[in-house]
Amino acid sequence: MVERFLRPDGSVGQELPLRVISDDGAALLGWIPDGTEMIGSRLVDGRSMREVDLEDRFRVPRERVPAVWAGSSTLRLIDERHWSSVWWFFDPAGDFTGWYCNLEIPLGRTAAGTDRIDGVLDVVVSPDGSWSWKDEDETGSAIRAGRLTAAQAARLRTEGERLIGLAEAGVYPFDGTFTEFRPGPAWSRPRLP
């Protein structure tokens, strides 16, 4: 299964292979271990996103490049009914380090996997349930650059607030489920087709 992040023009940006843990047709739970080969995205001129002025960050051309998911492993809950996916992060030793709520626009499923548009704004939830917004400063520039509409940004923020409410209540997916997850000992890394 492949998780694809598309650009607003429909072109494909990132592609990450997932090992499917469960899939009911709407909600997919997938594993991306440290060291997984993927297709990433970078600025054509070689700079990192954070090196570009905020107002130009979403206007600079990007290109697809081979990359490796490195430094952590993630278990990802990708639910077509929600404008988000929830990622359980694990350090290289396999210890749970927290949740990342990647706010996204769902575009549906294909035979190969899931298609989403990254929503720029995210929520980070610590193991103790405390949370913080991430990349709030980028949302306005993404709207001005045409990367998101104001209506999409509002819906993404509402989705973030829904997830914050779940985290504050300590309910699924922030109830400890999957925090002790361990991959099968014989599992190989997932590969792109």
mmCIF file of C-alpha atoms in Angstrom:
data_model
loop_
_atom_site.group_PDB
_atom_site.id
_atom_site.type_symbol
_atom_site.label_atom_id
_atom_site.label_comp_id
_atom_site.label_asym_id
_atom_site.label_seq_id
_atom_site.Cartn_x
_atom_site.Cartn_y
_atom_site.Cartn_z
ATOM 1 C CA MET A 1 0.000 0.000 0.000
ATOM 2 C CA VAL A 2 1.299 3.488 -0.821
ATOM 3 C CA GLU A 3 0.491 6.758 0.930
ATOM 4 C CA ARG A 4 0.665 9.542 -1.656
ATOM 5 C CA PHE A 5 0.675 13.268 -0.984
ATOM 6 C CA LEU A 6 -0.574 15.195 -3.987
ATOM 7 C CA ARG A 7 -0.126 18.861 -4.762
ATOM 8 C CA PRO A 8 -3.176 21.083 -5.303
ATOM 9 C CA ASP A 9 -2.650 20.811 -9.089
ATOM 10 C CA GLY A 10 -3.027 17.017 -8.835
ATOM 11 C CA SER A 11 0.621 16.163 -9.411
ATOM 12 C CA VAL A 12 2.200 13.657 -7.044
ATOM 13 C CA GLY A 13 4.620 14.923 -4.404
ATOM 14 C CA GLN A 14 5.687 12.380 -1.791
ATOM 15 C CA GLU A 15 5.078 8.628 -1.916
ATOM 16 C CA LEU A 16 5.618 6.393 1.104
ATOM 17 C CA PRO A 17 5.133 2.616 1.128
ATOM 18 C CA LEU A 18 3.231 1.199 4.105
ATOM 19 C CA ARG A 19 3.013 -2.278 5.590
ATOM 20 C CA VAL A 20 -0.719 -2.725 6.160
ATOM 21 C CA ILE A 21 -1.586 -3.666 9.751
ATOM 22 C CA SER A 22 -5.347 -3.342 9.255
ATOM 23 C CA ASP A 23 -7.672 -1.941 6.606
ATOM 24 C CA ASP A 24 -11.474 -1.878 6.703
ATOM 25 C CA GLY A 25 -11.814 0.086 3.460
ATOM 26 C CA ALA A 26 -12.175 3.444 5.239
ATOM 27 C CA ALA A 27 -9.489 3.377 7.936
ATOM 28 C CA LEU A 28 -6.036 2.077 7.119
ATOM 29 C CA LEU A 29 -3.396 1.421 9.776
ATOM 30 C CA GLY A 30 0.065 1.183 8.249
ATOM 31 C CA TRP A 31 3.682 0.900 9.392
ATOM 32 C CA ILE A 32 6.646 2.869 8.004
ATOM 33 C CA PRO A 33 9.880 1.744 9.674
ATOM 34 C CA ASP A 34 13.058 3.778 9.955
ATOM 35 C CA GLY A 35 15.105 3.362 6.775
ATOM 36 C CA THR A 36 12.160 2.936 4.384
ATOM 37 C CA GLU A 37 12.916 4.105 0.839
ATOM 38 C CA MET A 38 10.382 6.622 -0.436
ATOM 39 C CA ILE A 39 9.911 9.411 -2.943
ATOM 40 C CA GLY A 40 10.391 12.762 -1.250
ATOM 41 C CA SER A 41 10.092 16.347 -2.383
ATOM 42 C CA ARG A 42 12.630 19.147 -2.323
ATOM 43 C CA LEU A 43 12.996 22.637 -3.686
ATOM 44 C CA VAL A 44 14.394 22.658 -7.218
ATOM 45 C CA ASP A 45 17.170 25.079 -6.215
ATOM 46 C CA GLY A 46 18.401 22.755 -3.446
ATOM 47 C CA ARG A 47 17.377 24.838 -0.436
ATOM 48 C CA SER A 48 15.321 23.341 2.360
ATOM 49 C CA MET A 49 11.785 24.634 2.922
ATOM 50 C CA ARG A 50 12.817 26.380 6.137
ATOM 51 C CA GLU A 51 15.514 28.352 4.282
ATOM 52 C CA VAL A 52 12.879 30.087 2.142
ATOM 53 C CA ASP A 53 11.109 33.247 3.281
ATOM 54 C CA LEU A 54 7.692 32.430 4.705
ATOM 55 C CA GLU A 55 5.878 34.427 2.008
ATOM 56 C CA ASP A 56 7.701 32.537 -0.772
ATOM 57 C CA ARG A 57 7.745 29.082 0.848
ATOM 58 C CA PHE A 58 4.758 27.749 -1.105
ATOM 59 C CA ARG A 59 5.626 29.452 -4.393
ATOM 60 C CA VAL A 60 9.099 27.977 -5.001
ATOM 61 C CA PRO A 61 9.101 25.019 -7.452
ATOM 62 C CA ARG A 62 9.683 21.529 -6.037
ATOM 63 C CA GLU A 63 10.832 18.264 -7.505
ATOM 64 C CA ARG A 64 10.416 14.601 -6.600
ATOM 65 C CA VAL A 65 13.558 12.808 -5.442
ATOM 66 C CA PRO A 66 14.451 9.400 -4.006
ATOM 67 C CA ALA A 67 14.672 9.677 -0.216
ATOM 68 C CA VAL A 68 14.715 7.579 2.942
ATOM 69 C CA TRP A 69 12.384 7.893 5.942
ATOM 70 C CA ALA A 70 15.020 8.228 8.664
ATOM 71 C CA GLY A 71 15.343 8.786 12.397
ATOM 72 C CA SER A 72 12.025 7.301 13.504
ATOM 73 C CA SER A 73 9.358 4.762 12.640
ATOM 74 C CA THR A 74 5.667 5.599 12.375
ATOM 75 C CA LEU A 75 2.406 3.759 12.681
ATOM 76 C CA ARG A 76 -0.172 5.747 10.690
ATOM 77 C CA LEU A 77 -3.942 5.769 10.980
ATOM 78 C CA ILE A 78 -5.304 7.135 7.695
ATOM 79 C CA ASP A 79 -9.086 7.436 7.802
ATOM 80 C CA GLU A 80 -10.961 8.602 4.699
ATOM 81 C CA ARG A 81 -13.687 10.077 6.925
ATOM 82 C CA HIS A 82 -11.308 12.581 8.548
ATOM 83 C CA TRP A 83 -9.186 15.486 7.347
ATOM 84 C CA SER A 84 -6.165 14.097 9.183
ATOM 85 C CA SER A 85 -3.999 11.097 9.770
ATOM 86 C CA VAL A 86 -2.613 10.250 13.196
ATOM 87 C CA TRP A 87 0.979 9.042 13.418
ATOM 88 C CA TRP A 88 2.447 7.177 16.394
ATOM 89 C CA PHE A 89 6.186 7.976 16.472
ATOM 90 C CA PHE A 90 8.776 5.491 17.722
ATOM 91 C CA ASP A 91 12.476 6.201 18.223
ATOM 92 C CA PRO A 92 15.165 3.900 16.763
ATOM 93 C CA ALA A 93 15.046 1.754 19.936
ATOM 94 C CA GLY A 94 11.308 1.209 19.367
ATOM 95 C CA ASP A 95 10.090 3.413 22.227
ATOM 96 C CA PHE A 96 6.950 5.488 21.696
ATOM 97 C CA THR A 97 7.705 9.234 21.626
ATOM 98 C CA GLY A 98 4.332 10.824 20.826
ATOM 99 C CA TRP A 99 1.643 11.439 18.236
ATOM 100 C CA TYR A 100 1.724 13.663 15.194
ATOM 101 C CA CYS A 101 -1.632 14.720 13.791
ATOM 102 C CA ASN A 102 -0.980 15.467 10.146
ATOM 103 C CA LEU A 103 -3.901 17.585 8.969
ATOM 104 C CA GLU A 104 -4.751 16.571 5.405
ATOM 105 C CA ILE A 105 -7.364 16.835 2.688
ATOM 106 C CA PRO A 106 -8.535 13.302 1.811
ATOM 107 C CA LEU A 107 -8.783 12.633 -1.926
ATOM 108 C CA GLY A 108 -9.892 9.006 -1.750
ATOM 109 C CA ARG A 109 -8.361 5.609 -2.252
ATOM 110 C CA THR A 110 -6.929 3.908 -5.295
ATOM 111 C CA ALA A 111 -6.018 0.257 -5.800
ATOM 112 C CA ALA A 112 -2.468 1.243 -4.795
ATOM 113 C CA GLY A 113 -3.256 3.216 -1.627
ATOM 114 C CA THR A 114 -4.364 6.567 -0.258
ATOM 115 C CA ASP A 115 -4.213 10.014 -1.844
ATOM 116 C CA ARG A 116 -4.101 13.144 0.332
ATOM 117 C CA ILE A 117 -3.074 16.799 0.175
ATOM 118 C CA ASP A 118 -0.972 17.938 3.119
ATOM 119 C CA GLY A 119 -2.839 20.650 5.015
ATOM 120 C CA VAL A 120 0.281 22.501 6.287
ATOM 121 C CA LEU A 121 -1.103 22.998 9.838
ATOM 122 C CA ASP A 122 -0.526 20.093 12.254
ATOM 123 C CA VAL A 123 -0.969 19.150 15.920
ATOM 124 C CA VAL A 124 1.735 17.473 18.025
ATOM 125 C CA VAL A 125 0.586 15.453 21.051
ATOM 126 C CA SER A 126 3.054 14.348 23.747
ATOM 127 C CA PRO A 127 2.723 10.997 25.541
ATOM 128 C CA ASP A 128 1.289 12.859 28.569
ATOM 129 C CA GLY A 129 -1.531 14.264 26.400
ATOM 130 C CA SER A 130 -0.236 17.829 26.227
ATOM 131 C CA TRP A 131 -0.427 19.275 22.739
ATOM 132 C CA SER A 132 0.697 22.143 20.523
ATOM 133 C CA TRP A 133 -0.087 23.473 17.084
ATOM 134 C CA LYS A 134 2.686 23.139 14.488
ATOM 135 C CA ASP A 135 3.231 25.393 11.467
ATOM 136 C CA GLU A 136 0.479 27.888 12.328
ATOM 137 C CA ASP A 137 2.714 30.594 10.874
ATOM 138 C CA GLU A 138 2.717 28.876 7.462
ATOM 139 C CA THR A 139 -1.056 28.671 6.996
ATOM 140 C CA GLY A 140 -1.561 32.292 5.909
ATOM 141 C CA SER A 141 1.270 32.163 3.388
ATOM 142 C CA ALA A 142 -0.089 28.853 2.030
ATOM 143 C CA ILE A 143 -3.466 30.541 1.453
ATOM 144 C CA ARG A 144 -1.891 33.594 -0.204
ATOM 145 C CA ALA A 145 0.150 31.320 -2.488
ATOM 146 C CA GLY A 146 -2.937 29.340 -3.523
ATOM 147 C CA ARG A 147 -1.699 26.189 -1.797
ATOM 148 C CA LEU A 148 -4.880 26.111 0.349
ATOM 149 C CA THR A 149 -8.152 27.998 0.250
ATOM 150 C CA ALA A 150 -9.401 29.877 3.312
ATOM 151 C CA ALA A 151 -12.296 27.381 3.535
ATOM 152 C CA GLN A 152 -9.892 24.415 3.482
ATOM 153 C CA ALA A 153 -7.704 26.033 6.146
ATOM 154 C CA ALA A 154 -10.765 26.590 8.358
ATOM 155 C CA ARG A 155 -11.856 22.963 7.968
ATOM 156 C CA LEU A 156 -8.322 21.735 8.712
ATOM 157 C CA ARG A 157 -8.213 23.855 11.877
ATOM 158 C CA THR A 158 -11.596 22.438 12.951
ATOM 159 C CA GLU A 159 -10.186 18.938 12.434
ATOM 160 C CA GLY A 160 -7.172 19.865 14.567
ATOM 161 C CA GLU A 161 -9.502 21.117 17.309
ATOM 162 C CA ARG A 162 -11.410 17.801 17.149
ATOM 163 C CA LEU A 163 -8.162 15.887 17.652
ATOM 164 C CA ILE A 164 -7.100 18.194 20.495
ATOM 165 C CA GLY A 165 -10.404 17.413 22.220
ATOM 166 C CA LEU A 166 -9.723 13.679 21.903
ATOM 167 C CA ALA A 167 -6.189 14.141 23.260
ATOM 168 C CA GLU A 168 -7.406 16.196 26.226
ATOM 169 C CA ALA A 169 -10.012 13.514 26.999
ATOM 170 C CA GLY A 170 -7.403 10.755 26.679
ATOM 171 C CA VAL A 171 -9.559 8.738 24.286
ATOM 172 C CA TYR A 172 -8.682 6.841 21.116
ATOM 173 C CA PRO A 173 -6.362 7.313 19.399
ATOM 174 C CA PHE A 174 -4.697 9.041 22.372
ATOM 175 C CA ASP A 175 -5.585 6.416 24.986
ATOM 176 C CA GLY A 176 -2.373 4.395 24.850
ATOM 177 C CA THR A 177 -3.539 2.097 22.051
ATOM 178 C CA PHE A 178 -0.566 1.013 19.906
ATOM 179 C CA THR A 179 2.021 2.801 22.088
ATOM 180 C CA GLU A 180 3.607 -0.606 22.762
ATOM 181 C CA PHE A 181 3.452 -1.618 19.092
ATOM 182 C CA ARG A 182 6.300 -3.772 17.839
ATOM 183 C CA PRO A 183 6.722 -4.919 14.234
ATOM 184 C CA GLY A 184 6.992 -8.614 13.498
ATOM 185 C CA PRO A 185 10.602 -9.807 13.798
ATOM 186 C CA ALA A 186 10.640 -11.133 10.227
ATOM 187 C CA TRP A 187 9.043 -8.066 8.647
ATOM 188 C CA SER A 188 10.997 -6.476 5.841
ATOM 189 C CA ARG A 189 10.680 -2.791 5.053
ATOM 190 C CA PRO A 190 7.785 -1.980 2.742
ATOM 191 C CA ARG A 191 8.816 -1.047 -0.793
ATOM 192 C CA LEU A 192 7.354 1.199 -3.451
ATOM 193 C CA PRO A 193 5.922 -0.727 -6.415
#
